[in-house]
XYZ file of C-alpha atoms in Angstrom:
426
model
C 29.080 30.100 66.758
C 31.721 27.721 65.466
C 32.388 24.088 64.812
C 34.230 22.222 67.508
C 36.361 19.406 66.029
C 35.662 16.171 67.891
C 37.631 13.672 65.816
C 40.941 14.452 64.155
C 41.195 18.058 65.374
C 40.487 19.298 61.881
C 42.779 16.675 60.319
C 42.000 13.251 58.916
C 42.920 10.369 61.223
C 46.511 9.119 60.675
C 45.199 5.694 59.648
C 43.893 7.268 56.445
C 46.789 7.993 54.069
C 46.933 11.723 53.464
C 47.373 12.923 49.931
C 45.649 9.801 48.602
C 42.678 9.805 46.262
C 39.840 10.276 48.731
C 36.249 10.190 47.497
C 33.934 12.045 49.835
C 30.611 11.235 51.456
C 28.764 12.821 54.349
C 26.113 12.302 56.994
C 24.985 13.710 60.293
C 23.575 12.963 63.701
C 21.625 14.824 66.348
C 17.995 15.119 67.344
C 17.286 16.543 63.907
C 20.125 16.403 61.390
C 21.226 19.793 60.076
C 18.763 21.491 62.419
C 19.798 22.591 65.896
C 17.934 24.238 68.747
C 18.721 25.416 72.253
C 16.720 25.694 75.425
C 17.006 28.701 77.698
C 20.458 28.773 79.273
C 22.022 26.219 76.909
C 25.105 27.112 74.875
C 25.844 23.777 73.186
C 23.509 21.393 71.399
C 24.486 17.852 70.445
C 24.345 18.204 66.686
C 26.918 16.182 64.757
C 28.080 16.437 61.164
C 30.382 13.799 59.662
C 32.498 13.820 56.511
C 33.438 10.359 55.241
C 36.607 9.847 53.230
C 37.941 6.593 51.827
C 40.714 5.171 49.674
C 38.174 3.868 47.137
C 34.934 5.214 45.648
C 31.932 5.134 47.985
C 28.472 4.657 46.535
C 26.443 5.965 49.459
C 23.287 5.783 47.361
C 23.538 1.990 47.235
C 22.724 1.696 50.942
C 19.814 4.123 51.022
C 16.246 2.920 51.462
C 13.740 3.285 48.623
C 11.600 6.384 49.113
C 7.936 5.710 49.956
C 5.181 7.673 48.291
C 5.059 11.377 49.288
C 7.405 11.166 52.283
C 11.188 11.242 51.975
C 12.714 10.081 55.278
C 16.349 10.540 56.141
C 17.865 7.078 56.330
C 19.165 6.067 59.761
C 22.420 4.092 59.582
C 23.928 2.645 62.756
C 27.702 2.880 63.139
C 28.246 -0.874 62.872
C 25.907 -1.109 59.902
C 27.831 1.646 58.135
C 31.125 -0.135 58.756
C 29.649 -3.374 57.425
C 28.245 -1.649 54.343
C 31.525 0.120 53.672
C 33.333 -3.201 54.028
C 30.931 -4.856 51.604
C 31.532 -2.043 49.132
C 35.294 -2.686 49.451
C 36.112 0.971 49.954
C 39.424 0.237 51.634
C 40.503 2.405 54.554
C 37.928 5.022 55.525
C 37.554 7.643 58.209
C 35.281 10.483 59.249
C 35.789 14.018 60.496
C 33.162 14.650 63.168
C 32.103 18.109 64.369
C 29.707 19.634 66.879
C 28.001 22.975 66.385
C 28.076 25.521 69.207
C 25.171 27.941 68.979
C 24.183 31.300 70.320
C 20.804 31.514 71.991
C 18.062 32.126 69.384
C 15.390 34.780 69.967
C 12.344 33.836 71.987
C 9.418 32.462 69.929
C 6.705 34.985 69.100
C 3.864 35.406 71.531
C 0.357 34.284 70.691
C -0.644 37.825 69.792
C 2.370 38.301 67.505
C 1.733 34.979 65.805
C -1.900 35.840 65.186
C -0.934 39.077 63.444
C 0.862 36.979 60.806
C -2.159 34.811 60.027
C -3.367 35.410 56.458
C -6.870 36.744 56.136
C -8.964 39.063 58.245
C -9.761 38.868 61.933
C -12.201 40.740 64.101
C -12.047 40.883 67.897
C -14.961 41.686 70.179
C -14.030 44.961 71.968
C -16.245 44.053 74.940
C -14.257 40.923 75.610
C -11.552 42.448 77.845
C -13.958 44.002 80.346
C -16.000 40.829 80.625
C -13.140 38.347 80.900
C -13.095 37.989 84.694
C -16.803 37.366 85.097
C -16.866 35.043 82.106
C -13.977 32.978 83.454
C -15.821 32.573 86.744
C -18.707 31.088 84.791
C -16.592 28.161 83.585
C -17.351 25.040 85.565
C -14.515 22.932 86.941
C -15.602 20.146 84.615
C -15.293 22.370 81.535
C -11.896 23.667 82.693
C -10.716 20.086 83.159
C -11.799 19.170 79.627
C -9.910 22.140 78.165
C -6.771 21.403 80.186
C -6.862 17.759 79.079
C -7.047 18.959 75.482
C -3.991 21.228 75.688
C -1.873 18.655 77.549
C -2.073 15.960 74.894
C 0.873 15.226 72.622
C 0.751 15.732 68.861
C 1.256 12.531 66.865
C 2.456 12.903 63.258
C 1.383 10.054 60.994
C 2.860 10.242 57.500
C -0.098 8.322 56.060
C -3.042 9.794 57.969
C -1.756 13.197 59.001
C -1.489 14.808 62.455
C -3.645 13.940 65.447
C -3.537 14.384 69.208
C -2.838 11.439 71.482
C -5.712 9.937 73.426
C -3.780 10.205 76.696
C -2.632 13.222 78.653
C 1.114 13.784 78.390
C 1.454 16.175 81.333
C -0.303 18.188 84.011
C -0.234 21.925 84.585
C 1.933 23.326 87.359
C -0.239 26.426 87.704
C -3.971 27.155 87.945
C -6.011 27.012 84.761
C -6.652 30.750 85.015
C -2.948 31.369 84.276
C -3.166 29.348 81.065
C -6.519 30.430 79.621
C -7.914 33.798 78.715
C -11.121 34.838 76.999
C -10.303 35.911 73.494
C -13.211 36.259 71.104
C -11.772 36.405 67.628
C -12.814 35.604 64.073
C -10.173 34.646 61.510
C -10.474 33.707 57.851
C -7.588 31.743 56.379
C -6.647 30.611 52.901
C -3.593 28.338 52.916
C -1.903 26.840 49.846
C -0.012 23.547 50.272
C 2.188 21.685 47.808
C 1.879 18.257 49.417
C -0.734 16.204 51.200
C 0.901 16.217 54.642
C 1.178 20.014 54.749
C -2.459 20.196 53.643
C -3.429 17.921 56.535
C -1.621 20.245 58.960
C -3.363 23.290 57.499
C -6.745 21.552 57.640
C -6.183 20.783 61.334
C -5.096 24.330 62.215
C -1.496 23.343 62.981
C 1.765 25.075 62.037
C 3.486 23.550 58.987
C 5.888 20.710 59.667
C 8.763 22.902 58.467
C 8.111 25.249 61.418
C 8.603 22.421 63.929
C 12.375 22.226 63.554
C 13.241 20.746 66.942
C 10.878 17.778 67.103
C 12.368 14.341 67.891
C 11.498 12.649 64.604
C 13.425 9.420 64.258
C 12.711 9.417 60.523
C 13.245 13.082 59.776
C 10.346 13.857 57.427
C 11.342 15.768 54.327
C 8.173 16.220 52.330
C 8.610 16.344 48.585
C 7.100 19.420 46.965
C 7.503 18.117 43.423
C 3.895 16.997 43.023
C 1.924 18.645 40.252
C -1.068 18.702 42.586
C -1.754 21.684 44.828
C -3.997 21.812 47.877
C -5.988 24.838 49.041
C -7.472 25.062 52.535
C -10.041 27.649 53.570
C -10.899 27.990 57.249
C -13.211 30.149 59.305
C -11.944 30.225 62.883
C -14.144 31.537 65.687
C -12.206 31.652 68.931
C -13.742 31.906 72.389
C -10.627 31.214 74.488
C -6.887 31.390 73.961
C -4.138 29.537 75.788
C -0.480 30.399 76.193
C 2.229 28.769 78.290
C 5.778 27.382 78.110
C 7.276 23.918 78.458
C 8.233 24.848 82.023
C 4.545 25.172 82.837
C 3.971 21.414 82.615
C 4.850 18.413 84.754
C 5.345 15.301 82.587
C 3.169 12.293 83.299
C 4.999 9.682 85.393
C 4.034 6.944 82.932
C 5.564 8.953 80.078
C 8.798 9.378 82.078
C 8.793 5.658 82.848
C 8.369 4.785 79.159
C 11.327 7.007 78.194
C 13.507 5.559 80.959
C 12.538 2.048 79.901
C 13.524 2.802 76.313
C 16.919 4.143 77.383
C 17.586 1.126 79.609
C 18.063 -1.194 76.623
C 21.615 -2.384 76.120
C 21.868 -1.749 72.372
C 21.458 1.615 70.683
C 19.175 0.212 67.985
C 16.936 -1.203 70.730
C 16.834 2.193 72.451
C 15.888 3.892 69.172
C 13.145 1.392 68.404
C 11.730 1.748 71.916
C 11.853 5.558 71.735
C 10.040 5.465 68.417
C 7.308 3.422 70.089
C 7.138 6.057 72.855
C 6.703 8.863 70.313
C 3.999 6.925 68.473
C 2.012 6.615 71.710
C 2.659 9.979 73.376
C 3.374 12.204 70.367
C 6.342 14.354 69.372
C 5.123 17.821 70.367
C 2.911 19.580 72.872
C 0.953 22.768 72.067
C 2.126 25.903 73.878
C -0.218 28.477 72.380
C -3.352 28.664 70.321
C -7.083 29.263 70.099
C -9.982 27.248 71.509
C -13.417 27.522 69.937
C -15.161 26.448 66.739
C -14.115 26.292 63.108
C -15.360 25.404 59.655
C -12.835 24.122 57.147
C -12.673 22.696 53.649
C -9.680 21.545 51.578
C -9.625 20.743 47.872
C -6.992 19.599 45.382
C -6.183 21.671 42.288
C -9.065 24.012 42.957
C -9.985 26.768 45.383
C -12.972 25.549 47.415
C -15.979 27.641 48.286
C -15.741 29.284 51.686
C -17.211 26.985 54.347
C -20.237 27.964 56.348
C -19.408 29.479 59.736
C -20.557 27.665 62.885
C -24.251 28.137 63.785
C -25.092 31.413 65.529
C -26.531 29.509 68.492
C -23.161 27.868 69.050
C -21.277 31.140 68.763
C -23.469 33.008 71.237
C -23.773 30.160 73.719
C -21.998 30.392 77.078
C -21.573 26.616 77.005
C -17.943 25.663 76.337
C -18.446 21.897 76.396
C -18.055 21.551 72.623
C -15.008 23.820 72.323
C -11.772 22.302 71.085
C -8.344 23.416 69.937
C -8.949 24.916 66.507
C -5.609 26.646 65.941
C -2.135 25.987 67.347
C 0.402 28.800 67.024
C 3.338 27.405 69.048
C 4.602 23.926 69.903
C 7.496 22.412 71.857
C 9.172 19.036 71.668
C 7.892 16.620 74.297
C 11.555 16.083 75.214
C 11.559 19.559 76.746
C 9.236 18.250 79.464
C 11.885 15.798 80.672
C 14.616 16.486 83.193
C 18.002 17.492 81.792
C 19.679 14.131 82.449
C 17.136 12.265 80.306
C 17.352 14.876 77.565
C 21.141 14.559 77.529
C 20.930 10.767 77.195
C 18.601 11.078 74.212
C 20.768 13.729 72.544
C 23.870 11.587 72.991
C 22.024 8.610 71.523
C 21.101 10.563 68.411
C 24.589 12.001 68.121
C 26.012 8.467 67.896
C 24.094 7.801 64.688
C 25.108 8.246 61.088
C 22.508 9.669 58.721
C 22.601 9.283 54.963
C 20.978 12.474 53.795
C 19.979 14.325 50.672
C 22.639 16.885 49.852
C 23.404 19.013 52.899
C 20.049 18.119 54.401
C 18.123 19.482 51.424
C 16.649 18.052 48.251
C 18.728 15.633 46.181
C 18.528 17.928 43.148
C 21.532 19.800 44.572
C 23.508 16.895 43.113
C 26.223 16.237 45.688
C 28.930 14.112 44.018
C 31.756 12.810 46.182
C 33.528 10.987 43.340
C 33.465 13.652 40.611
C 37.238 14.106 40.625
C 38.184 10.681 41.931
C 41.504 10.754 40.082
C 42.642 13.843 42.005
C 43.719 14.195 45.617
C 41.481 16.120 47.999
C 43.493 18.875 49.678
C 40.871 20.811 51.628
C 37.207 20.510 52.553
C 35.286 23.671 53.370
C 32.004 23.493 55.298
C 29.771 26.563 55.354
C 27.207 26.814 58.117
C 24.809 29.106 59.909
C 23.342 28.983 63.403
C 20.706 26.532 62.193
C 22.226 24.140 59.698
C 25.012 23.040 57.401
C 24.673 25.311 54.362
C 27.337 24.252 51.847
C 30.151 21.788 51.165
C 33.079 22.950 49.022
C 35.952 20.614 48.028
C 39.386 21.695 46.759
C 41.479 19.138 44.877
C 45.162 19.007 43.917
C 45.961 21.264 40.996
C 43.431 23.945 41.864
C 40.336 21.987 40.807
C 37.266 22.681 42.936
C 33.866 21.014 43.338
C 30.850 22.772 44.745
C 29.624 24.533 46.598
C 26.895 21.960 47.113
C 23.870 22.950 49.145
C 21.824 26.085 49.563
C 22.065 28.939 47.100
C 22.429 31.667 49.706
C 25.866 32.106 51.209
C 26.742 30.645 54.630
C 27.416 33.004 57.504
C 30.528 31.134 58.719
C 33.092 28.731 57.289
C 35.289 25.957 58.719
C 38.108 24.392 56.658
C 39.680 20.955 57.083
C 43.067 20.106 55.622
C 43.428 16.703 53.958
C 46.787 17.408 52.265
C 50.043 15.791 53.316
């Protein structure tokens, strides 16, 4: 993996006087800033990181949005808006070094069985289940199978105020018979999950992976949930599974109306119009589709600042019944971005749209407590900027000034796996 210089070939643009006093700011673009992911066969993802330098101090904080309660979104700044803001701030001549990150293919996500082994708590599987699976599957009516398939083909909508929910419309259809998606899997799981914010608690209560595990979702306002609250949430769940499902994004055909909505959004003439229209699409269809999980019954309770009593398990009549009409998705172990259902040309258009944006971000994509300061040594000339990165994100920013003075590294405490240096000296 390495950074591929896109602007300036590792040097600041000639219009910016080299050797001048250059305060430093930064931002990023891409489907999820500082987070990159690849599909099978891909070697390059459109993830962009930009370093801003100017001939006068830049107060990037002055053009950030106020943070709403609980949720800390990354502020989207359009290119023209950034230029206007920089002009208003009278920063003089400014420029940006822009880079793309080339990635190696990450390992395949864990299978359903592997994911279940990591679930906290105890689980018990019925040993008779394997020998009975064929006859039991034959007992499922077409109507029941259709209900289950409709459930697993809905998109996941993430609402920062009300938590996660599934869309009321089907996002896709299966390419293969239901029998290739479903299997009988009687299992009992007890879970106790601690959460440090309300949104994570809502995910745990719903049986969904934490938001932090969904790194490749197309969130226009990249949700960074603050964990500074003094309150703590505890969720206890009893999961009784009767069926499991497992598939891949290639196993679905996207709904024609969903494709039409995406195409309509991309047909707007202005980028901000495309983004607004895409956000509307995500709010209707969701941002993710479940690829693996458990179907059955569950009992769950969540409390704040206290461990709740264990909930009562589902009634024995429900557990022993051969009627699957009331079954629902009770645990999701794997998800994929709904963008992965689209053909490559549409995905490329969306990635290029995101890559054209500038994001004002907390320091290196993490919490603001890392204290990134681009004007700390404003009286000294910047000679070199060092960016540390891994296969997933920008890790650190390190600035060397004239006279041997250094600032940083800003960012994560653990060391980056690779480094790229950019000369700003004469």
